[in-house]
Amino acid sequence: MHDATHAAPWSAGHGATEDKARLYRDLAQELEALLAGETDPIANAANAAAAIYHSLPTLNWAGFYFVRGEQLVLGPFQGKPACVRIPIGRGVCGTAAGDRRSILVPDVDAFPGHIACDSASRSELVIPLLDGGQLLGVLDMDSPELNRFDGDDQVGCEALAAIVVRHLR
Ligand code: SME
């Protein structure tokens, strides 16, 4: 069981789902405002990674990998230095990219082929960045907490990823 005193504000108790929905709504608005008016994709990905990392509780890594040929290559992020190149189809990021679907990993040790960049990471959520039919890359978030992400986080982060995609064009 979780120690409630150390739990994220929205992770327990009455109204947790509503609180989390509000957190993602607020962050989506903040992100939209932050990226509007700038067209440089590196600048926008960098500010998006910083906004996500500092707004969502209990993350140790948040950032982007972009498609370069048959690989994903590290883009702007917050957290410890990470693996630079991931073949599409490998690890959590490469699987999300290859399958073009979000992957929620409650326990990274139980995901075959997980690539450990920061040994502190215990759970992970990866969202593909899809611009119509085109795969641009992935948004990757890691947490030092087991089971940090749930379906509400997936829905919230998919909405954030859609905003980022519109500002990478
Ligand atoms: N764990 C990822 C690698 C990227 S880092 O977590 C930043 C994976 O298995 O694809």
mmCIF file of C-alpha atoms and ligand atoms in Angstrom:
data_model
loop_
_atom_site.group_PDB
_atom_site.id
_atom_site.type_symbol
_atom_site.label_atom_id
_atom_site.label_comp_id
_atom_site.label_asym_id
_atom_site.label_seq_id
_atom_site.Cartn_x
_atom_site.Cartn_y
_atom_site.Cartn_z
ATOM 1 C CA MET A 1 0.000 0.000 0.000
ATOM 2 C CA HIS A 2 0.951 3.551 -0.627
ATOM 3 C CA ASP A 3 1.908 5.865 2.197
ATOM 4 C CA ALA A 4 -0.754 8.533 1.667
ATOM 5 C CA THR A 5 1.482 11.253 3.099
ATOM 6 C CA HIS A 6 3.920 10.709 0.240
ATOM 7 C CA ALA A 7 1.376 10.127 -2.488
ATOM 8 C CA ALA A 8 0.887 12.636 -5.271
ATOM 9 C CA PRO A 9 -1.999 15.005 -4.496
ATOM 10 C CA TRP A 10 -4.321 13.371 -7.008
ATOM 11 C CA SER A 11 -3.352 9.748 -6.403
ATOM 12 C CA ALA A 12 -5.685 8.965 -3.497
ATOM 13 C CA GLY A 13 -8.907 9.990 -1.929
ATOM 14 C CA HIS A 14 -12.090 11.601 -3.064
ATOM 15 C CA GLY A 15 -12.072 13.398 -6.400
ATOM 16 C CA ALA A 16 -8.677 12.015 -7.453
ATOM 17 C CA THR A 17 -9.804 11.426 -11.034
ATOM 18 C CA GLU A 18 -11.289 14.922 -11.280
ATOM 19 C CA ASP A 19 -8.109 16.447 -9.833
ATOM 20 C CA LYS A 20 -5.997 14.592 -12.345
ATOM 21 C CA ALA A 21 -8.291 15.578 -15.219
ATOM 22 C CA ARG A 22 -7.953 19.210 -14.081
ATOM 23 C CA LEU A 23 -4.154 18.899 -13.896
ATOM 24 C CA TYR A 24 -4.032 17.681 -17.504
ATOM 25 C CA ARG A 25 -6.536 20.322 -18.666
ATOM 26 C CA ASP A 26 -4.440 23.072 -17.063
ATOM 27 C CA LEU A 27 -1.221 21.658 -18.476
ATOM 28 C CA ALA A 28 -2.743 21.396 -21.958
ATOM 29 C CA GLN A 29 -3.698 25.080 -21.784
ATOM 30 C CA GLU A 30 -0.265 26.047 -20.507
ATOM 31 C CA LEU A 31 1.410 24.054 -23.265
ATOM 32 C CA GLU A 32 -0.773 25.570 -25.963
ATOM 33 C CA ALA A 33 0.106 29.088 -24.735
ATOM 34 C CA LEU A 34 3.800 28.225 -24.424
ATOM 35 C CA LEU A 35 4.131 26.843 -27.952
ATOM 36 C CA ALA A 36 1.792 29.208 -29.810
ATOM 37 C CA GLY A 37 3.621 31.805 -31.832
ATOM 38 C CA GLU A 38 6.855 29.810 -32.175
ATOM 39 C CA THR A 39 7.480 27.595 -35.172
ATOM 40 C CA ASP A 40 10.916 26.200 -34.380
ATOM 41 C CA PRO A 41 10.415 22.475 -33.635
ATOM 42 C CA ILE A 42 13.449 22.160 -31.359
ATOM 43 C CA ALA A 43 12.415 25.151 -29.250
ATOM 44 C CA ASN A 44 8.862 23.858 -28.967
ATOM 45 C CA ALA A 45 9.905 20.303 -28.087
ATOM 46 C CA ALA A 46 12.342 21.684 -25.487
ATOM 47 C CA ASN A 47 9.730 23.846 -23.790
ATOM 48 C CA ALA A 48 7.175 21.036 -23.939
ATOM 49 C CA ALA A 49 9.604 18.628 -22.219
ATOM 50 C CA ALA A 50 10.309 21.206 -19.493
ATOM 51 C CA ALA A 51 6.612 22.010 -18.942
ATOM 52 C CA ILE A 52 5.673 18.323 -18.692
ATOM 53 C CA TYR A 53 8.608 17.405 -16.459
ATOM 54 C CA HIS A 54 7.930 20.217 -14.011
ATOM 55 C CA SER A 55 4.121 19.931 -14.011
ATOM 56 C CA LEU A 56 3.554 16.186 -13.602
ATOM 57 C CA PRO A 57 4.499 14.820 -10.189
ATOM 58 C CA THR A 58 6.997 12.011 -9.647
ATOM 59 C CA LEU A 59 8.840 11.930 -12.956
ATOM 60 C CA ASN A 60 12.576 11.402 -13.330
ATOM 61 C CA TRP A 61 12.602 11.819 -17.124
ATOM 62 C CA ALA A 62 10.377 13.441 -19.746
ATOM 63 C CA GLY A 63 11.264 14.099 -23.342
ATOM 64 C CA PHE A 64 11.222 13.225 -26.995
ATOM 65 C CA TYR A 65 12.731 10.826 -29.462
ATOM 66 C CA PHE A 66 12.340 11.646 -33.162
ATOM 67 C CA VAL A 67 12.250 9.283 -36.138
ATOM 68 C CA ARG A 68 15.461 9.334 -38.174
ATOM 69 C CA GLY A 69 15.314 6.572 -40.765
ATOM 70 C CA GLU A 70 14.871 3.226 -39.001
ATOM 71 C CA GLN A 71 15.807 4.637 -35.613
ATOM 72 C CA LEU A 72 14.569 6.962 -32.929
ATOM 73 C CA VAL A 73 17.096 9.657 -32.027
ATOM 74 C CA LEU A 74 17.095 11.544 -28.736
ATOM 75 C CA GLY A 75 15.461 14.970 -28.811
ATOM 76 C CA PRO A 76 14.903 17.646 -26.151
ATOM 77 C CA PHE A 77 14.303 16.242 -22.660
ATOM 78 C CA GLN A 78 14.567 16.852 -18.918
ATOM 79 C CA GLY A 79 16.275 14.324 -16.674
ATOM 80 C CA LYS A 80 19.545 12.408 -16.742
ATOM 81 C CA PRO A 81 21.410 11.885 -20.026
ATOM 82 C CA ALA A 82 19.740 9.101 -22.015
ATOM 83 C CA CYS A 83 20.452 6.571 -24.761
ATOM 84 C CA VAL A 84 20.744 8.479 -28.035
ATOM 85 C CA ARG A 85 19.582 5.924 -30.616
ATOM 86 C CA ILE A 86 16.827 3.323 -30.262
ATOM 87 C CA PRO A 87 15.963 1.049 -33.203
ATOM 88 C CA ILE A 88 12.253 1.174 -34.052
ATOM 89 C CA GLY A 89 10.746 -2.012 -32.593
ATOM 90 C CA ARG A 90 13.148 -2.094 -29.609
ATOM 91 C CA GLY A 91 12.488 -1.126 -26.009
ATOM 92 C CA VAL A 92 9.347 0.649 -24.867
ATOM 93 C CA CYS A 93 9.947 3.664 -27.114
ATOM 94 C CA GLY A 94 10.772 1.635 -30.209
ATOM 95 C CA THR A 95 7.749 -0.631 -29.640
ATOM 96 C CA ALA A 96 5.388 2.349 -29.242
ATOM 97 C CA ALA A 97 6.854 3.827 -32.442
ATOM 98 C CA GLY A 98 6.693 0.547 -34.380
ATOM 99 C CA ASP A 99 3.133 -0.246 -33.283
ATOM 100 C CA ARG A 100 2.033 3.420 -33.397
ATOM 101 C CA ARG A 101 0.260 3.076 -30.077
ATOM 102 C CA SER A 102 0.740 4.306 -26.530
ATOM 103 C CA ILE A 103 2.482 1.895 -24.179
ATOM 104 C CA LEU A 104 1.949 2.051 -20.433
ATOM 105 C CA VAL A 105 4.476 0.026 -18.447
ATOM 106 C CA PRO A 106 3.573 -0.344 -14.749
ATOM 107 C CA ASP A 107 6.865 -2.140 -13.992
ATOM 108 C CA VAL A 108 9.779 -1.686 -16.383
ATOM 109 C CA ASP A 109 11.467 -4.855 -15.100
ATOM 110 C CA ALA A 110 8.486 -6.829 -16.401
ATOM 111 C CA PHE A 111 8.711 -5.350 -19.933
ATOM 112 C CA PRO A 112 10.863 -7.598 -22.130
ATOM 113 C CA GLY A 113 13.519 -5.520 -23.867
ATOM 114 C CA HIS A 114 13.078 -2.407 -21.744
ATOM 115 C CA ILE A 115 16.087 -0.137 -22.245
ATOM 116 C CA ALA A 116 17.330 1.218 -18.927
ATOM 117 C CA CYS A 117 18.682 4.752 -19.332
ATOM 118 C CA ASP A 118 18.257 5.904 -15.742
ATOM 119 C CA SER A 119 18.382 2.988 -13.292
ATOM 120 C CA ALA A 120 15.944 4.909 -11.064
ATOM 121 C CA SER A 121 13.102 4.426 -13.577
ATOM 122 C CA ARG A 122 10.468 1.947 -12.370
ATOM 123 C CA SER A 123 7.485 2.726 -14.617
ATOM 124 C CA GLU A 124 7.080 4.368 -18.005
ATOM 125 C CA LEU A 125 4.546 5.833 -20.425
ATOM 126 C CA VAL A 126 5.333 6.319 -24.116
ATOM 127 C CA ILE A 127 3.033 8.104 -26.569
ATOM 128 C CA PRO A 128 3.630 8.071 -30.344
ATOM 129 C CA LEU A 129 3.694 11.462 -32.062
ATOM 130 C CA LEU A 130 1.435 11.022 -35.067
ATOM 131 C CA ASP A 131 0.832 13.782 -37.584
ATOM 132 C CA GLY A 132 -2.004 12.322 -39.614
ATOM 133 C CA GLY A 133 -0.473 9.133 -40.921
ATOM 134 C CA GLN A 134 3.112 10.238 -40.327
ATOM 135 C CA LEU A 135 5.075 9.056 -37.301
ATOM 136 C CA LEU A 136 7.288 11.910 -36.050
ATOM 137 C CA GLY A 137 8.625 10.234 -32.912
ATOM 138 C CA VAL A 138 7.545 9.553 -29.339
ATOM 139 C CA LEU A 139 6.940 11.370 -26.071
ATOM 140 C CA ASP A 140 8.514 9.355 -23.241
ATOM 141 C CA MET A 141 7.939 9.763 -19.505
ATOM 142 C CA ASP A 142 9.674 7.789 -16.759
ATOM 143 C CA SER A 143 8.931 7.603 -13.048
ATOM 144 C CA PRO A 144 10.946 6.278 -10.111
ATOM 145 C CA GLU A 145 7.632 4.998 -8.717
ATOM 146 C CA LEU A 146 6.192 1.603 -9.664
ATOM 147 C CA ASN A 147 2.781 1.854 -11.319
ATOM 148 C CA ARG A 148 2.989 5.657 -11.549
ATOM 149 C CA PHE A 149 0.858 5.947 -14.709
ATOM 150 C CA ASP A 150 -2.749 4.880 -15.266
ATOM 151 C CA GLY A 151 -5.313 5.196 -18.044
ATOM 152 C CA ASP A 152 -6.080 8.799 -17.052
ATOM 153 C CA ASP A 153 -2.401 9.682 -17.482
ATOM 154 C CA GLN A 154 -2.397 7.980 -20.864
ATOM 155 C CA VAL A 155 -5.429 9.967 -22.051
ATOM 156 C CA GLY A 156 -3.989 13.210 -20.610
ATOM 157 C CA CYS A 157 -0.567 12.659 -22.168
ATOM 158 C CA GLU A 158 -2.064 11.710 -25.534
ATOM 159 C CA ALA A 159 -3.799 15.115 -25.514
ATOM 160 C CA LEU A 160 -0.480 16.804 -24.662
ATOM 161 C CA ALA A 161 1.277 14.896 -27.457
ATOM 162 C CA ALA A 162 -1.384 16.062 -29.944
ATOM 163 C CA ILE A 163 -0.707 19.687 -28.963
ATOM 164 C CA VAL A 164 3.046 19.209 -29.369
ATOM 165 C CA VAL A 165 2.570 17.606 -32.805
ATOM 166 C CA ARG A 166 0.647 20.658 -34.033
ATOM 167 C CA HIS A 167 3.558 22.850 -32.952
ATOM 168 C CA LEU A 168 6.297 20.760 -34.573
ATOM 169 C CA ARG A 169 5.069 21.517 -38.098
HETATM 170 N N1 SME B 1 13.221 3.125 -21.394
HETATM 171 C C1 SME B 1 13.161 3.503 -22.775
HETATM 172 C C2 SME B 1 14.449 4.156 -23.229
HETATM 173 C C3 SME B 1 14.418 5.621 -23.155
HETATM 174 S S1 SME B 1 14.695 6.208 -21.600
HETATM 175 O O1 SME B 1 13.740 5.674 -20.628
HETATM 176 C C4 SME B 1 14.764 7.846 -21.539
HETATM 177 C C5 SME B 1 12.861 2.299 -23.653
HETATM 178 O O2 SME B 1 12.855 1.160 -23.191
HETATM 179 O O3 SME B 1 12.615 2.508 -24.834
#
